Amino acid sequence: MQASDYCGLWVTEDGRIRHRLLPTGRYDEARDQNEHAYQGDYRIDGDHIDYRDDTGFSADGDFVDGVLHHAGMILYRRPDFSPAAGEEIELARRQGPHRPLLFTGARLLTGDPLIGDVERGDVLLAGQTIAGIGPGLLTAADDDGAIVVDCRDTVIIPAVVDLLALHSLRTERADAVGTLVPGAEASFLVLRESDVATIAAGLARQFADSTVLGAVVSRGEVVHWGSRPRPDDRPSVSAEVLAGQTDERRVGTWIDETGFLHQHLGSDGRYDETRGGRPHAFQGRYWIDGDRIDYLDDLGFWAYGDFVDDVLHHAGYTLRRRP
């Protein structure tokens, strides 16, 4: 094995010692609550590792059958969802924004009837899309300049679950939503559990214990890592964020092609509809998010519309704004 094959997190069975071997040739050892108890340089020759701590002492260890024997301790390879590992991924993406993310060594529950479940495989991303899935993708990581995320001893499941597809009620495979297949949106969960048998079991497990959630990828972006969401300057979508959200370009009166429907969108986030000459037929609040408009009528029902170029499509009507 190459030295790079040993990079990652090594942990004692009781979790007290957490030993990170970084790709830079540095190590960082946490002991109990001390996250940086020992740090220094390391060198791997075959299955032997030598350490030179920053404080001056030396130590060594040996890799035997996938286990690290070091200083009288036995350490096991574990997926690394520490803040430091998340920061390394973010740094690598900033330095190489076009480098693809490659999640490797996980059990893959794809939700797809053709691909099925993969006992140990990889997920290669291309922007917001899954470019490849299955075993063997790691062999081309260097060719693609991929940022490798070690996911051994984890399970990857779709972040969006289509219950119709899950119960084999979709007549066309292409109609399924959220399945992990090449060409699909790259949105999935990485669970710190290797024995999850089904997607439903994985969802139930993370609902019961949120600590099993190692990472969340949404449209190709790592939005949650370890025990906390990744920092993001953009506000999350919520009713508070959308409250009173209007678009001055769309404020005014919109009239359908027959003249039956007149819909006035006010700058105060209120709408007022005239139907067949009947004023104030419907009134309420509206929110505009991109090219979508949501309505909450004062009677209590919700409706929506889409802006396409200079046309508003709403409830079967085609409306244009009055000059």
XYZ file of C-alpha atoms in Angstrom:
323
model
C 0.000 0.000 0.000
C 1.081 3.573 -0.610
C 1.611 5.989 2.265
C -1.441 7.957 1.166
C -3.600 4.861 1.717
C -3.045 5.219 5.458
C -4.097 8.874 5.668
C -7.177 9.553 7.747
C -8.477 9.000 11.250
C -7.320 6.172 13.522
C -9.166 5.638 16.796
C -8.814 3.348 19.811
C -11.783 1.114 20.570
C -12.855 3.301 23.494
C -12.542 6.463 21.381
C -10.172 8.182 23.820
C -7.267 8.410 21.368
C -7.995 9.925 17.968
C -5.000 9.909 15.675
C -5.172 11.812 12.366
C -2.599 11.202 9.640
C -2.787 14.143 7.253
C -1.851 13.983 3.546
C 0.725 16.721 4.224
C 2.900 14.341 6.264
C 1.733 15.812 9.556
C -0.140 14.052 12.342
C -2.515 15.450 14.951
C -3.434 13.341 17.960
C -6.381 14.041 20.258
C -6.575 12.507 23.725
C -9.875 12.679 25.575
C -10.917 16.351 25.545
C -7.522 17.626 24.375
C -7.986 17.905 20.613
C -4.303 18.617 19.875
C -2.402 16.675 22.525
C 0.438 15.756 20.149
C 1.389 17.078 16.731
C 4.339 16.517 14.455
C 5.696 14.898 11.303
C 5.395 11.282 10.251
C 6.975 9.070 7.614
C 5.631 5.754 6.335
C 7.894 3.062 4.876
C 5.930 0.029 3.795
C 3.800 -0.924 6.788
C 5.969 0.916 9.312
C 5.397 4.480 10.527
C 7.868 6.777 12.296
C 6.802 9.881 14.223
C 8.769 12.988 15.135
C 6.737 15.066 17.571
C 7.018 18.850 17.620
C 8.141 18.610 21.253
C 11.166 16.570 20.156
C 10.442 12.934 21.009
C 10.211 10.096 18.491
C 7.859 7.125 18.268
C 6.839 4.491 15.772
C 4.128 2.009 14.873
C 3.118 -0.714 12.452
C 0.103 -1.333 10.250
C -0.999 -4.975 10.499
C -4.096 -6.238 8.678
C -5.651 -2.799 8.532
C -4.951 -2.003 12.194
C -2.381 0.457 13.568
C -0.263 -0.724 16.503
C 1.318 2.299 18.178
C 2.711 2.950 21.669
C 1.004 -0.110 23.124
C -2.333 0.910 21.636
C -4.446 -0.614 18.885
C -6.108 1.926 16.610
C -8.790 1.270 14.010
C -9.511 3.211 10.838
C -12.648 5.320 11.139
C -14.350 7.878 8.864
C -13.170 11.367 9.763
C -15.958 13.878 10.272
C -13.944 16.163 12.525
C -14.060 19.954 12.008
C -10.453 19.799 10.802
C -11.343 17.292 8.078
C -14.224 19.490 6.947
C -11.940 22.506 6.810
C -9.446 20.560 4.674
C -12.177 19.766 2.156
C -13.269 23.402 2.045
C -9.666 24.563 1.602
C -9.081 22.066 -1.211
C -12.239 23.251 -2.966
C -11.236 26.888 -2.683
C -7.790 26.147 -4.066
C -9.175 23.949 -6.842
C -12.802 24.902 -7.445
C -13.024 22.679 -10.516
C -11.772 19.551 -8.729
C -14.548 16.971 -8.319
C -15.527 15.499 -4.959
C -15.148 11.725 -4.634
C -16.764 9.946 -1.682
C -15.116 6.533 -1.389
C -15.499 3.177 0.311
C -19.091 3.518 1.554
C -21.969 1.101 1.396
C -24.308 2.622 -1.186
C -28.083 2.275 -0.960
C -29.008 3.822 -4.294
C -32.767 3.241 -4.348
C -32.380 2.344 -8.038
C -33.670 -1.039 -9.290
C -30.968 -1.365 -11.950
C -27.880 -0.478 -9.890
C -29.202 -1.786 -6.579
C -27.115 -1.673 -3.408
C -23.315 -1.550 -3.582
C -21.467 -3.098 -0.650
C -18.373 -0.944 -1.052
C -18.335 1.785 -3.642
C -17.652 5.381 -4.549
C -19.715 8.416 -5.563
C -18.065 10.858 -7.981
C -19.573 14.319 -8.342
C -19.464 16.746 -11.243
C -20.798 20.020 -9.931
C -24.374 19.460 -8.783
C -24.609 16.072 -10.483
C -23.533 12.499 -9.776
C -21.017 11.646 -12.494
C -20.333 8.054 -11.485
C -21.236 5.536 -8.816
C -19.943 2.112 -7.814
C -16.655 0.364 -7.017
C -13.395 1.258 -8.730
C -13.762 5.002 -9.208
C -11.004 5.659 -6.680
C -8.447 4.245 -9.129
C -8.904 7.322 -11.359
C -8.890 9.872 -8.536
C -5.463 11.216 -9.471
C -6.414 11.452 -13.152
C -9.404 13.620 -12.278
C -7.626 15.607 -9.561
C -10.452 14.519 -7.270
C -10.803 15.607 -3.654
C -11.131 12.235 -1.931
C -13.462 11.905 1.062
C -12.867 8.637 2.915
C -16.254 7.106 3.771
C -15.296 3.584 4.768
C -17.553 2.099 7.477
C -20.392 4.433 6.452
C -23.622 4.133 4.487
C -24.688 6.638 1.837
C -28.426 7.024 1.209
C -30.468 9.493 -0.867
C -31.331 12.783 0.833
C -34.630 12.849 -1.051
C -36.677 9.668 -0.790
C -39.377 8.819 -3.309
C -41.773 6.520 -1.442
C -43.506 5.528 -4.675
C -40.199 4.322 -6.102
C -39.222 2.760 -2.774
C -42.361 0.606 -2.934
C -41.868 -0.171 -6.654
C -44.893 1.905 -7.678
C -43.125 3.895 -10.409
C -43.847 2.492 -13.866
C -40.778 4.174 -15.373
C -37.334 4.085 -13.788
C -36.646 7.623 -15.034
C -39.636 8.939 -13.057
C -38.047 8.096 -9.706
C -36.916 11.080 -7.636
C -33.818 11.148 -5.445
C -32.195 7.882 -6.523
C -28.403 7.776 -6.577
C -27.630 7.223 -10.251
C -25.248 8.869 -12.728
C -26.833 12.034 -14.055
C -29.005 12.577 -10.980
C -28.784 15.478 -8.552
C -25.964 14.950 -6.044
C -27.947 15.097 -2.806
C -27.323 12.408 -0.204
C -26.626 11.601 3.445
C -23.496 9.911 4.802
C -24.366 7.904 7.922
C -21.759 6.761 10.439
C -23.273 3.296 10.446
C -22.094 0.347 8.382
C -24.922 -2.068 9.196
C -27.921 -0.091 7.919
C -29.760 -2.495 5.625
C -32.303 -0.253 3.890
C -32.942 3.402 3.066
C -35.958 3.385 5.387
C -33.818 2.003 8.222
C -31.181 4.667 7.569
C -33.738 7.452 7.751
C -35.212 6.033 10.947
C -31.743 5.720 12.462
C -30.774 9.338 11.817
C -34.153 10.613 13.018
C -33.672 8.680 16.269
C -30.050 9.753 16.748
C -28.760 12.769 14.823
C -25.141 11.976 15.790
C -25.059 9.203 13.171
C -25.236 11.900 10.489
C -21.674 12.266 9.246
C -22.258 14.529 6.263
C -25.020 15.971 4.104
C -24.444 16.833 0.450
C -27.020 19.032 -1.283
C -26.657 19.629 -5.017
C -22.974 18.840 -4.854
C -22.208 21.053 -1.852
C -21.284 19.754 1.607
C -23.855 21.578 3.739
C -23.426 19.577 6.955
C -20.255 18.029 8.331
C -19.862 16.109 11.584
C -22.027 17.556 14.289
C -22.813 20.903 12.708
C -23.884 22.595 9.482
C -21.161 24.025 7.281
C -20.901 27.832 7.495
C -22.768 29.599 4.725
C -23.303 33.301 4.186
C -26.626 32.643 2.502
C -29.693 32.590 4.751
C -31.602 29.339 4.885
C -35.011 29.288 3.273
C -37.650 29.997 5.904
C -40.893 31.895 6.261
C -38.989 34.638 8.084
C -36.502 35.019 5.244
C -39.260 35.095 2.624
C -41.587 37.386 4.578
C -42.435 40.436 2.487
C -40.096 39.306 -0.304
C -41.125 41.108 -3.481
C -39.509 41.989 -6.782
C -39.865 45.569 -8.031
C -39.621 44.331 -11.619
C -42.879 42.434 -11.113
C -44.844 44.930 -9.049
C -47.907 46.196 -10.947
C -51.080 44.886 -12.568
C -51.040 41.659 -14.580
C -53.876 40.892 -17.024
C -54.669 37.566 -18.671
C -55.119 37.191 -22.427
C -58.932 37.312 -22.261
C -59.097 40.282 -19.912
C -61.061 38.220 -17.366
C -58.381 38.199 -14.665
C -56.612 41.298 -13.366
C -54.045 40.640 -10.644
C -52.365 43.563 -8.910
C -49.083 42.856 -7.100
C -48.380 45.652 -4.644
C -44.971 46.767 -3.418
C -46.192 46.000 0.129
C -46.319 42.247 -0.578
C -50.124 42.170 -1.005
C -52.109 41.105 -4.073
C -55.625 42.022 -5.179
C -57.502 40.162 -7.932
C -60.378 41.351 -10.078
C -62.277 38.566 -11.878
C -64.818 39.276 -14.613
C -65.160 42.853 -13.431
C -65.738 41.731 -9.825
C -63.240 43.731 -7.721
C -61.399 42.224 -4.759
C -62.415 38.676 -5.731
C -59.300 37.396 -4.006
C -56.830 39.258 -1.798
C -53.861 38.210 0.253
C -50.091 38.105 0.643
C -47.524 37.018 -1.891
C -43.848 36.093 -1.913
C -41.507 36.072 -4.913
C -38.482 33.780 -4.848
C -36.579 33.884 -8.134
C -39.123 33.134 -10.863
C -41.682 31.604 -8.496
C -44.524 33.440 -6.783
C -46.476 32.005 -3.839
C -49.847 33.365 -2.785
C -51.554 33.079 0.617
C -55.132 34.230 0.223
C -56.929 35.908 3.099
C -59.401 32.998 2.931
C -56.555 30.659 3.904
C -55.658 28.748 0.722
C -52.286 28.739 -1.055
C -51.559 29.047 -4.782
C -48.521 29.696 -6.945
C -47.316 30.940 -10.305
C -44.207 31.047 -12.486
C -42.639 33.976 -14.311
C -41.282 32.978 -17.711
C -39.627 35.898 -19.463
C -42.293 38.637 -19.272
C -45.234 36.295 -18.738
C -46.871 35.121 -15.497
C -48.381 31.620 -15.586
C -50.877 31.179 -12.757
C -53.757 28.701 -12.221
C -54.135 28.057 -15.952
C -54.042 31.760 -16.860
C -51.374 33.508 -18.920
C -50.888 37.075 -17.712
C -48.811 39.994 -18.913
C -48.051 43.121 -16.985
C -49.947 46.225 -18.038
C -47.585 48.984 -19.229
